C-alpha angles and dihedrals in degrees: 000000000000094000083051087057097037116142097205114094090210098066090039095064092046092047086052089047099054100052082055105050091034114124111258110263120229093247087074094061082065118101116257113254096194094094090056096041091050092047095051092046091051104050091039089055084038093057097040082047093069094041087056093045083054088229105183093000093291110148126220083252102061116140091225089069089066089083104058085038107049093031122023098035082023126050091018106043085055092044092055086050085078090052089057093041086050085053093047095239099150095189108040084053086055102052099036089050090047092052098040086063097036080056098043095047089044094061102031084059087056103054115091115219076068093085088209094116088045090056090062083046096258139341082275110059130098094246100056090040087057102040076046097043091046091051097051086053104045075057095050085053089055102052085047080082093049098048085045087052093049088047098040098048086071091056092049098147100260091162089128102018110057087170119088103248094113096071092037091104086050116081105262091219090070101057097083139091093259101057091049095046090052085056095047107045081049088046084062091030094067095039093059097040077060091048089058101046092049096046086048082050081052103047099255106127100164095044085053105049081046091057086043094062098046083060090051090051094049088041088056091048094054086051096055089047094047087046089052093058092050083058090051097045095037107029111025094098085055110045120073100233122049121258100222121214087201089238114208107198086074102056091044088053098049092045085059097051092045089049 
């Protein structure tokens, strides 16, 4: 880390000349898992969406979303992090493990045979709303450092260093719009899934159904979003116009050498 933060141009320049003339390691033979991740993501925030949203009368707590929740954003979500630790991206193992078990809990406290809702006396009483409530939140305080690290590492100090060395050791598919606008709409997604859950503990059904449908909406926005990076990973080479990430390092980079 002290070569990343170095203040002599000079080193700078080899450090940066080295990562680019080094031989190709065996981890980037592997597949890319991101198509997949994304997809799953997608269609699981997509379907909740539509449960929060209350679409053709389906709840948040129906059985059937299990199955997006404990396998797809689960378990698979869990099984691509190897891929990224293989790879040696730091970040992207530590987001896609720490959703693959928010997921998996999630759903897991939804389905019934559990008995976890019958402890708190039913998936309606004060008691369960606020344990709930209180889950969903300690979460979104979690992602809040995921979506900081996706935003800082664009303010990274380059006063001295234009060139892009100094995000050399951060995955390169994270430093766009898209990504921080995923974080973002489940950041608010999660904040107001807890608001809901806390107004319902109160008494307060139709502010909470009210809370429930923002994050809904937020959660359908991520899912666009997530859908629109699978198009972009997947589909792109095929397709006759680009599908732009918005990356950011660029403009970043541009912006130095105008100054």
């Amino acid at each position: 880390m002290s070569k990343l933060r170095s203040d002599s141009d000079e080193e700078a320049q080899v450090f940066e000349t080295a990562i680019i003339n080094q031989p190709p390691r065996w981890q980037d033979t592997l597949a890319d898992s991101s198509p997949f991740v994304m997809g799953a993501v997608a269609t699981t925030l997509l379907t909740v969406s539509f449960g929060m949203l209350n679409l053709r009368d389906v709840t948040l707590q129906a059985p059937v979303f299990v199955a997006d929740l404990c396998f797809a954003a689960g378990a698979g979500l869990i099984i691509s992090a190897q891929w990224e630790m293989l790879k040696g991206n730091t970040f992207s193992y530590t987001v896609l493990m720490a959703f693959g078990f928010f997921y998996s809990g999630y759903g897991y406290v939804t389905i019934p045979s559990t008995g976890i809702a019958d402890f708190y006396g039913g998936f309606a009483t004060p008691s369960f709303n606020n344990a709930l409530g209180s889950y969903v939140l300690i979460w979104a305080c979690f992602n809040l450092f995921f979506l900081l690290c996706t935003t800082r590492m664009y303010v990274l100090d380059l006063q001295k260093h234009p060139v892009p060395f100094a995000l050399s050791y951060i995955d390169k598919s994270l430093r766009n719009i898209t990504y921080v606008g995923i974080f973002s709409f489940v950041e608010l997604c999660l904040i107001f899934d807890a608001a809901s859950y806390f107004a319902s503990a109160e008494g307060k059904i139709e502010l909470g159904t009210n809370f429930m449908k923002a994050s809904g909406g937020f959660a359908f926005a991520a899912s666009i979003l997530c859908y629109y990076t699978v198009l972009h990973y997947l589909c792109e080479d095929a397709l006759p116009f680009r599908v732009p990430l918005g990356d950011l390092t660029k403009y970043k980079y541009a912006h130095k050498r105008t100054a």
